[in-house]
Amino acid sequence: MGKRSSRCASSRETEVKVETLRWANGQLEMVDQRILPAAFEYIAYDSASSVAEGIRSMVVRGAPAIGVAAAFGVALEALRLQGASETDFEKGMEAGLTVLAQSRPTAVNLFWGMERMRRVWAGMAGRDNRSIAQRLLTEAQEILAEDIRINRALGAHGAELLPDGARVLTHCNAGALATAGHGTALGVIRSAVEAGKRISVIADETRPFLQGARLTAWEMVQENIPVTLITDNMSGFMMSRGEVDAVVVGTDRVASNGDVANKIGTYMVAVLAQRHGIPFYVACPLSTIDRGIASGADIPIEERSADEVTGFRDCQWAAQGVMVRNPAFDVTPADLVTALITEKGVVHQPNRELIVNLFSD
Ligand code: MRU
C-alpha cells in the first residue's frame, strides 16, 4: 500500500468530482472509504496484491468499484513485471490474478473484471511485456469510463420509474463510491433529480459496516438531495406509516433466475416492501448478472470478522467471548423483485427467460 493524500470533504462537492478510483502518477488511487465521512483521503496502489488488500479491507467496496479496482490490479501487476522474463511475467501475473480472486467472494464484478483483463492478455500472446502492460492499462481505464456511462444509462431508465415527490428507501451504499461514478441505486436517484423530480432519500444505516450512515448519507448531503437516516430496524415502521414510496438497492450478484444478493438486511427490506405493496427495484449493470449460476443458493456469501458485530473501530460493546455471525450479504428471491434496472432497460418481474433476453443482440 502506498502513500496517503488527503483534502477536506467540502460540502460543495458533487459526485462528479468524487473520483472513487483514479489513475495518478503511474498508480491507482482509491478513496479510503473506511474513514469517510470524517476524512477524505486517497491511498495509492502499485501491485495486484496491494489492490487485493485494499478490496479485502474495504478501502474500496461496492460491486462495480471492486470490478474496476481488480482490473487495475491486473494492469498494475503487468506494469510491475514489465522487465521480467516471459516465464516470470506469466507466473507473476497468474499469482496476481489468484490473490485478487481471493480478496472478496460475493461481488461477481471482481471475477468479471479479471476475466475481461485475462481475455485482453490472451489476445496479446507473443507480444512483449511492455506492450501487454500498456494494453492492459488502457483496458482498465476503459472499464472505469464505461462503468460511469453504464450507470448514467441505467440511471436514466430507472428515473422513469420514480414519481415526482417519491420518498425512496435505499440500503447500504450503491452510489458513486460503490462504482466508478454516479452509482447504481443512487444513480437512479441522481438521474431522477437531474430530470427535475423532487426525490427524497431514506438511508438505512446498514449495520455492521454502516455504509448507509457513513457513505450514502454523505453522498446525498454533498449534493443537497434530501436524506433521512434511519437505523435498519426502522424501515418496517416507516413503510407501515406510508412514508416510503419505493425501494431502490444495488446488488453484488444476480443469479440467472433473477435472485439477487445484496448487503445483509436487503432481504428483510424486500419482504417488508412486498407486505406493504411498495415497489422493490434492483439497479445493476449487466456485469453483475452471473449467468453461470442457477439460483441465489449458489452465490457465495462472505462471512466477515466478528469484530464488525461486537463493536465499531476502537469501541467494543458486546460481551467478550460471545458467539457471533457476520454474513455480509443475503439473497432476495426473484419473486420479491419488482424490476431489475439495467443499462439495457428495465426488466419487470425478472425470471430466467427475461434475463436470457437481456443478453441477446
Ligand atoms: O460490502 P460492500 O460495501 O461491498 O457491499 C456493497 C453492496 O452490497 C452494494 O449494495 C452492492 O455492491 C451494489 S454497489 C453499486
Short mmCIF file of C-alpha atoms and ligand atoms in Angstrom, two decimals:
data_model
loop_
_atom_site.label_atom_id
_atom_site.label_comp_id
_atom_site.label_asym_id
_atom_site.label_seq_id
_atom_site.Cartn_x
_atom_site.Cartn_y
_atom_site.Cartn_z
CA MET A 1 0.00 0.00 0.00
CA GLY A 2 1.34 3.43 -0.90
CA LYS A 3 1.12 6.99 0.28
CA ARG A 4 -1.99 8.67 1.62
CA SER A 5 -3.05 12.03 0.25
CA SER A 6 -5.83 14.00 1.85
CA ARG A 7 -8.06 17.01 1.47
CA CYS A 8 -11.19 18.21 3.20
CA ALA A 9 -14.53 16.89 2.00
CA SER A 10 -16.14 20.22 1.18
CA SER A 11 -19.91 20.47 1.31
CA ARG A 12 -19.97 21.92 -2.23
CA GLU A 13 -18.54 18.86 -3.86
CA THR A 14 -20.72 16.87 -6.22
CA GLU A 15 -20.40 13.21 -7.15
CA VAL A 16 -18.86 14.21 -10.47
CA LYS A 17 -15.81 15.39 -8.57
CA VAL A 18 -15.62 12.38 -6.27
CA GLU A 19 -13.41 10.02 -8.19
CA THR A 20 -13.68 6.82 -6.19
CA LEU A 21 -10.78 5.36 -8.19
CA ARG A 22 -8.34 7.29 -10.36
CA TRP A 23 -5.10 6.76 -12.21
CA ALA A 24 -2.48 9.24 -11.00
CA ASN A 25 1.31 9.29 -11.18
CA GLY A 26 1.55 5.77 -12.52
CA GLN A 27 -0.51 4.32 -9.67
CA LEU A 28 -4.11 3.52 -8.80
CA GLU A 29 -5.52 5.82 -6.15
CA MET A 30 -8.65 4.85 -4.24
CA VAL A 31 -10.68 6.86 -1.74
CA ASP A 32 -10.31 5.27 1.70
CA GLN A 33 -13.97 4.50 2.40
CA ARG A 34 -13.23 3.19 5.88
CA ILE A 35 -12.67 6.69 7.23
CA LEU A 36 -15.44 8.60 5.45
CA PRO A 37 -17.15 10.90 6.25
CA ALA A 38 -14.68 12.10 8.90
CA ALA A 39 -11.86 12.38 6.37
CA PHE A 40 -11.42 12.20 2.60
CA GLU A 41 -8.13 10.56 1.67
CA TYR A 42 -6.72 8.60 -1.22
CA ILE A 43 -4.42 5.62 -0.86
CA ALA A 44 -2.10 4.75 -3.76
CA TYR A 45 -1.62 1.17 -5.03
CA ASP A 46 1.10 -0.29 -7.22
CA SER A 47 0.53 -4.06 -7.42
CA ALA A 48 -2.16 -6.75 -7.62
CA SER A 49 -1.55 -7.84 -4.04
CA SER A 50 -1.85 -4.29 -2.65
CA VAL A 51 -5.11 -3.78 -4.58
CA ALA A 52 -6.37 -7.14 -3.27
CA GLU A 53 -5.67 -5.93 0.26
CA GLY A 54 -7.49 -2.66 -0.48
CA ILE A 55 -10.53 -4.68 -1.60
CA ARG A 56 -10.38 -7.13 1.31
CA SER A 57 -10.04 -4.39 3.93
CA MET A 58 -12.88 -2.33 2.34
CA VAL A 59 -10.85 0.72 1.32
CA VAL A 60 -12.83 0.18 -1.87
CA ARG A 61 -16.17 -1.64 -1.80
CA GLY A 62 -19.35 -1.95 -3.85
CA ALA A 63 -19.55 -4.46 -6.68
CA PRO A 64 -18.75 -2.27 -9.72
CA ALA A 65 -15.95 -0.41 -7.90
CA ILE A 66 -14.43 -3.74 -6.88
CA GLY A 67 -14.53 -4.85 -10.54
CA VAL A 68 -12.74 -1.68 -11.67
CA ALA A 69 -10.16 -2.00 -8.88
CA ALA A 70 -9.46 -5.62 -9.83
CA ALA A 71 -8.92 -4.62 -13.47
CA PHE A 72 -6.37 -2.01 -12.39
CA GLY A 73 -4.80 -4.60 -10.09
CA VAL A 74 -4.14 -6.80 -13.13
CA ALA A 75 -2.72 -3.86 -15.12
CA LEU A 76 -0.52 -2.78 -12.20
CA GLU A 77 0.90 -6.27 -11.90
CA ALA A 78 1.77 -6.30 -15.60
CA LEU A 79 3.45 -2.89 -15.29
CA ARG A 80 5.38 -4.09 -12.23
CA LEU A 81 6.58 -7.19 -14.10
CA GLN A 82 7.47 -5.44 -17.38
CA GLY A 83 11.19 -6.13 -17.03
CA ALA A 84 10.77 -9.83 -16.14
CA SER A 85 11.41 -12.80 -18.43
CA GLU A 86 8.42 -14.20 -20.32
CA THR A 87 8.12 -17.10 -17.85
CA ASP A 88 8.39 -14.91 -14.77
CA PHE A 89 5.91 -12.45 -16.25
CA GLU A 90 3.39 -15.22 -16.77
CA LYS A 91 3.98 -16.74 -13.34
CA GLY A 92 3.72 -13.34 -11.65
CA MET A 93 0.54 -12.46 -13.50
CA GLU A 94 -1.13 -15.76 -12.53
CA ALA A 95 -0.14 -15.20 -8.89
CA GLY A 96 -1.59 -11.67 -9.05
CA LEU A 97 -4.86 -12.92 -10.50
CA THR A 98 -5.09 -15.58 -7.78
CA VAL A 99 -4.58 -13.13 -4.94
CA LEU A 100 -7.18 -10.76 -6.42
CA ALA A 101 -9.68 -13.62 -6.80
CA GLN A 102 -9.29 -14.41 -3.11
CA SER A 103 -9.99 -10.87 -1.90
CA ARG A 104 -13.81 -10.99 -1.62
CA PRO A 105 -16.13 -13.75 -2.85
CA THR A 106 -19.63 -12.33 -3.39
CA ALA A 107 -19.46 -9.47 -5.90
CA VAL A 108 -19.25 -11.14 -9.31
CA ASN A 109 -17.86 -7.93 -10.84
CA LEU A 110 -14.48 -8.82 -9.33
CA PHE A 111 -14.33 -12.00 -11.42
CA TRP A 112 -15.93 -10.31 -14.43
CA GLY A 113 -13.25 -7.57 -14.38
CA MET A 114 -10.43 -10.09 -14.07
CA GLU A 115 -11.84 -12.28 -16.86
CA ARG A 116 -12.06 -9.32 -19.18
CA MET A 117 -8.43 -8.45 -18.44
CA ARG A 118 -7.38 -12.06 -18.93
CA ARG A 119 -9.01 -12.11 -22.37
CA VAL A 120 -7.12 -8.97 -23.36
CA TRP A 121 -3.88 -10.52 -22.09
CA ALA A 122 -4.58 -13.72 -24.07
CA GLY A 123 -5.20 -11.62 -27.19
CA MET A 124 -1.68 -10.17 -26.83
CA ALA A 125 0.06 -13.58 -26.99
CA GLY A 126 3.57 -13.28 -28.41
CA ARG A 127 3.86 -9.52 -27.71
CA ASP A 128 6.49 -8.05 -25.39
CA ASN A 129 5.69 -7.41 -21.71
CA ARG A 130 5.75 -3.65 -22.10
CA SER A 131 3.10 -3.65 -24.84
CA ILE A 132 0.96 -6.11 -22.88
CA ALA A 133 1.15 -3.93 -19.76
CA GLN A 134 0.23 -0.77 -21.68
CA ARG A 135 -2.70 -2.52 -23.37
CA LEU A 136 -3.94 -3.82 -20.01
CA LEU A 137 -3.74 -0.34 -18.51
CA THR A 138 -5.78 1.05 -21.40
CA GLU A 139 -8.38 -1.68 -20.83
CA ALA A 140 -8.64 -0.91 -17.10
CA GLN A 141 -9.12 2.77 -17.90
CA GLU A 142 -11.82 1.85 -20.41
CA ILE A 143 -13.60 -0.32 -17.82
CA LEU A 144 -13.62 2.67 -15.45
CA ALA A 145 -15.00 5.09 -18.07
CA GLU A 146 -17.53 2.51 -19.27
CA ASP A 147 -18.84 1.98 -15.72
CA ILE A 148 -19.79 5.66 -15.48
CA ARG A 149 -21.51 5.55 -18.90
CA ILE A 150 -23.43 2.41 -17.88
CA ASN A 151 -24.55 3.93 -14.59
CA ARG A 152 -25.81 7.01 -16.40
CA ALA A 153 -27.76 4.79 -18.83
CA LEU A 154 -29.35 2.67 -16.13
CA GLY A 155 -29.97 5.79 -14.07
CA ALA A 156 -32.00 7.28 -16.91
CA HIS A 157 -34.09 4.09 -17.25
CA GLY A 158 -34.68 3.88 -13.51
CA ALA A 159 -35.53 7.56 -13.13
CA GLU A 160 -38.69 7.00 -15.16
CA LEU A 161 -39.97 4.59 -12.51
CA LEU A 162 -39.87 7.17 -9.73
CA PRO A 163 -42.78 9.58 -9.46
CA ASP A 164 -42.19 13.23 -8.69
CA GLY A 165 -42.04 13.63 -4.92
CA ALA A 166 -41.07 9.99 -4.29
CA ARG A 167 -39.60 9.04 -0.93
CA VAL A 168 -37.08 6.36 -1.79
CA LEU A 169 -35.59 3.96 0.71
CA THR A 170 -32.17 2.50 -0.01
CA HIS A 171 -29.96 0.03 1.83
CA CYS A 172 -26.15 0.06 2.02
CA ASN A 173 -24.33 2.30 -0.46
CA ALA A 174 -24.82 1.78 -4.17
CA GLY A 175 -23.63 5.26 -5.04
CA ALA A 176 -20.68 6.95 -6.71
CA LEU A 177 -18.47 5.45 -4.02
CA ALA A 178 -19.57 1.91 -4.91
CA THR A 179 -18.84 2.43 -8.61
CA ALA A 180 -16.54 4.50 -10.79
CA GLY A 181 -19.13 7.29 -10.56
CA HIS A 182 -22.85 8.22 -10.49
CA GLY A 183 -23.82 4.95 -8.80
CA THR A 184 -26.47 2.33 -9.49
CA ALA A 185 -29.28 2.75 -6.93
CA LEU A 186 -28.11 6.30 -6.15
CA GLY A 187 -27.55 6.74 -9.89
CA VAL A 188 -31.29 6.19 -10.39
CA ILE A 189 -32.00 8.78 -7.70
CA ARG A 190 -29.45 11.25 -9.13
CA SER A 191 -30.86 10.85 -12.64
CA ALA A 192 -34.40 11.43 -11.35
CA VAL A 193 -33.23 14.59 -9.57
CA GLU A 194 -31.41 15.72 -12.72
CA ALA A 195 -34.68 15.18 -14.61
CA GLY A 196 -36.32 17.70 -12.28
CA LYS A 197 -38.10 15.31 -9.93
CA ARG A 198 -38.28 16.12 -6.25
CA ILE A 199 -36.88 12.98 -4.67
CA SER A 200 -36.05 12.41 -1.03
CA VAL A 201 -34.00 9.51 0.25
CA ILE A 202 -34.35 7.35 3.33
CA ALA A 203 -30.98 5.76 4.04
CA ASP A 204 -30.81 2.59 6.11
CA GLU A 205 -27.83 2.86 8.43
CA THR A 206 -26.70 -0.64 7.29
CA ARG A 207 -25.16 -2.44 10.20
CA PRO A 208 -22.49 -3.55 10.80
CA PHE A 209 -20.23 -1.58 8.44
CA LEU A 210 -22.54 1.47 8.31
CA GLN A 211 -22.29 2.09 4.56
CA GLY A 212 -25.70 3.82 4.67
CA ALA A 213 -24.89 6.17 7.54
CA ARG A 214 -21.31 6.89 6.52
CA LEU A 215 -21.40 6.79 2.72
CA THR A 216 -24.94 7.12 1.31
CA ALA A 217 -25.86 9.92 3.71
CA TRP A 218 -22.57 11.68 2.88
CA GLU A 219 -23.09 11.41 -0.88
CA MET A 220 -26.63 12.79 -0.66
CA VAL A 221 -25.71 15.61 1.72
CA GLN A 222 -22.88 16.63 -0.66
CA GLU A 223 -25.44 17.19 -3.41
CA ASN A 224 -28.23 18.65 -1.32
CA ILE A 225 -30.53 15.72 -2.08
CA PRO A 226 -32.79 15.50 0.99
CA VAL A 227 -31.80 12.42 3.00
CA THR A 228 -33.11 10.98 6.25
CA LEU A 229 -31.03 8.43 8.11
CA ILE A 230 -32.75 5.56 9.93
CA THR A 231 -31.45 2.51 11.74
CA ASP A 232 -32.09 -0.79 9.99
CA ASN A 233 -34.91 -1.79 12.33
CA MET A 234 -36.98 1.31 11.48
CA SER A 235 -37.86 0.59 7.84
CA GLY A 236 -40.93 -1.55 8.68
CA PHE A 237 -42.31 1.25 10.82
CA MET A 238 -41.73 3.81 8.06
CA MET A 239 -43.42 1.59 5.49
CA SER A 240 -46.39 0.84 7.75
CA ARG A 241 -46.93 4.59 8.17
CA GLY A 242 -46.97 5.16 4.41
CA GLU A 243 -43.67 7.05 4.44
CA VAL A 244 -41.89 5.02 1.73
CA ASP A 245 -42.93 5.13 -1.95
CA ALA A 246 -40.24 2.90 -3.45
CA VAL A 247 -37.16 0.91 -2.51
CA VAL A 248 -34.10 1.04 -4.79
CA VAL A 249 -31.00 -1.00 -3.97
CA GLY A 250 -27.89 -2.22 -5.75
CA THR A 251 -26.63 -5.78 -5.92
CA ASP A 252 -23.42 -7.78 -5.78
CA ARG A 253 -24.61 -10.69 -7.91
CA VAL A 254 -27.81 -11.63 -9.70
CA ALA A 255 -28.32 -15.34 -10.46
CA SER A 256 -29.68 -16.46 -13.82
CA ASN A 257 -33.17 -16.91 -12.31
CA GLY A 258 -33.24 -13.32 -11.00
CA ASP A 259 -32.38 -13.99 -7.35
CA VAL A 260 -30.37 -11.07 -6.01
CA ALA A 261 -27.53 -10.99 -3.49
CA ASN A 262 -27.01 -7.66 -1.77
CA LYS A 263 -25.87 -6.24 1.55
CA ILE A 264 -27.12 -8.10 4.60
CA GLY A 265 -30.58 -6.83 5.53
CA THR A 266 -31.77 -6.32 1.95
CA TYR A 267 -33.93 -9.46 2.08
CA MET A 268 -35.69 -8.12 5.17
CA VAL A 269 -36.43 -4.84 3.35
CA ALA A 270 -37.76 -6.72 0.29
CA VAL A 271 -40.15 -8.81 2.41
CA LEU A 272 -41.42 -5.69 4.15
CA ALA A 273 -41.82 -3.88 0.82
CA GLN A 274 -43.96 -6.71 -0.54
CA ARG A 275 -46.08 -6.75 2.60
CA HIS A 276 -46.77 -3.02 2.15
CA GLY A 277 -47.22 -3.07 -1.63
CA ILE A 278 -44.13 -0.91 -2.19
CA PRO A 279 -42.10 -1.50 -5.38
CA PHE A 280 -38.69 -3.05 -4.75
CA TYR A 281 -36.22 -2.14 -7.52
CA VAL A 282 -32.71 -3.51 -8.01
CA ALA A 283 -30.31 -1.43 -10.12
CA CYS A 284 -27.24 -3.07 -11.66
CA PRO A 285 -25.02 -3.24 -14.72
CA LEU A 286 -25.18 -6.45 -16.80
CA SER A 287 -21.71 -7.27 -15.44
CA THR A 288 -23.37 -8.03 -12.08
CA ILE A 289 -25.54 -10.76 -13.60
CA ASP A 290 -23.93 -14.19 -13.24
CA ARG A 291 -25.43 -16.44 -15.88
CA GLY A 292 -23.19 -19.25 -14.68
CA ILE A 293 -25.26 -19.94 -11.58
CA ALA A 294 -28.79 -21.28 -11.47
CA SER A 295 -30.12 -19.53 -8.38
CA GLY A 296 -29.23 -17.44 -5.37
CA ALA A 297 -28.44 -20.60 -3.40
CA ASP A 298 -25.23 -20.86 -5.46
CA ILE A 299 -23.99 -17.36 -4.60
CA PRO A 300 -21.03 -17.50 -2.21
CA ILE A 301 -21.80 -15.36 0.83
CA GLU A 302 -18.86 -13.68 2.50
CA GLU A 303 -18.59 -14.05 6.29
CA ARG A 304 -16.62 -11.20 7.79
CA SER A 305 -14.83 -10.73 11.07
CA ALA A 306 -16.73 -10.89 14.38
CA ASP A 307 -15.20 -7.54 15.38
CA GLU A 308 -17.54 -5.75 12.97
CA VAL A 309 -20.52 -7.00 15.00
CA THR A 310 -19.15 -6.79 18.54
CA GLY A 311 -18.15 -3.14 18.16
CA PHE A 312 -17.00 -0.43 15.80
CA ARG A 313 -13.41 0.73 15.42
CA ASP A 314 -11.99 1.07 18.96
CA CYS A 315 -15.29 0.69 20.78
CA GLN A 316 -16.34 -2.82 21.78
CA TRP A 317 -19.87 -3.12 23.16
CA ALA A 318 -20.62 -6.85 23.13
CA ALA A 319 -19.57 -9.25 25.88
CA GLN A 320 -16.15 -10.82 25.34
CA GLY A 321 -16.49 -14.46 24.29
CA VAL A 322 -19.97 -14.18 22.76
CA MET A 323 -20.52 -16.23 19.59
CA VAL A 324 -21.03 -14.07 16.51
CA ARG A 325 -22.30 -14.50 12.94
CA ASN A 326 -21.42 -11.90 10.34
CA PRO A 327 -22.70 -12.82 6.87
CA ALA A 328 -22.06 -9.71 4.76
CA PHE A 329 -24.80 -10.38 2.19
CA ASP A 330 -28.19 -12.07 1.87
CA VAL A 331 -30.25 -13.28 -1.06
CA THR A 332 -33.60 -11.83 -2.08
CA PRO A 333 -35.64 -14.29 -4.17
CA ALA A 334 -36.59 -13.06 -7.64
CA ASP A 335 -40.31 -13.07 -6.84
CA LEU A 336 -39.79 -10.19 -4.40
CA VAL A 337 -38.06 -8.06 -7.07
CA THR A 338 -40.45 -5.69 -8.82
CA ALA A 339 -37.89 -4.91 -11.53
CA LEU A 340 -34.21 -5.04 -12.40
CA ILE A 341 -32.92 -1.74 -13.73
CA THR A 342 -30.02 -2.21 -16.16
CA GLU A 343 -28.26 -0.20 -18.85
CA LYS A 344 -30.28 -2.15 -21.41
CA GLY A 345 -33.58 -1.22 -19.84
CA VAL A 346 -35.97 -2.26 -17.10
CA VAL A 347 -36.86 -5.94 -16.60
CA HIS A 348 -40.14 -6.23 -14.75
CA GLN A 349 -40.59 -9.36 -12.60
CA PRO A 350 -37.24 -10.83 -13.63
CA ASN A 351 -37.01 -14.53 -14.38
CA ARG A 352 -34.70 -16.89 -16.26
CA GLU A 353 -36.20 -16.19 -19.67
CA LEU A 354 -36.23 -12.40 -19.33
CA ILE A 355 -32.62 -12.46 -18.15
CA VAL A 356 -31.56 -14.55 -21.18
CA ASN A 357 -33.32 -11.97 -23.40
CA LEU A 358 -31.32 -9.16 -21.79
CA PHE A 359 -28.15 -10.65 -23.22
CA SER A 360 -29.47 -11.32 -26.72
CA ASP A 361 -28.27 -9.00 -29.55
O1 MRU B 1 -19.78 -4.91 1.49
P1 MRU B 1 -19.96 -3.87 0.44
O2 MRU B 1 -19.97 -2.49 0.99
O3 MRU B 1 -19.00 -4.05 -0.70
O4 MRU B 1 -21.42 -4.15 -0.13
C1 MRU B 1 -21.91 -3.32 -1.14
C2 MRU B 1 -23.30 -3.62 -1.52
O5 MRU B 1 -23.93 -4.50 -1.01
C3 MRU B 1 -23.88 -2.80 -2.64
O6 MRU B 1 -25.25 -2.62 -2.47
C4 MRU B 1 -23.63 -3.53 -3.97
O7 MRU B 1 -22.28 -3.86 -4.12
C5 MRU B 1 -24.06 -2.72 -5.13
S1 MRU B 1 -22.99 -1.32 -5.37
C6 MRU B 1 -23.47 -0.50 -6.76
#
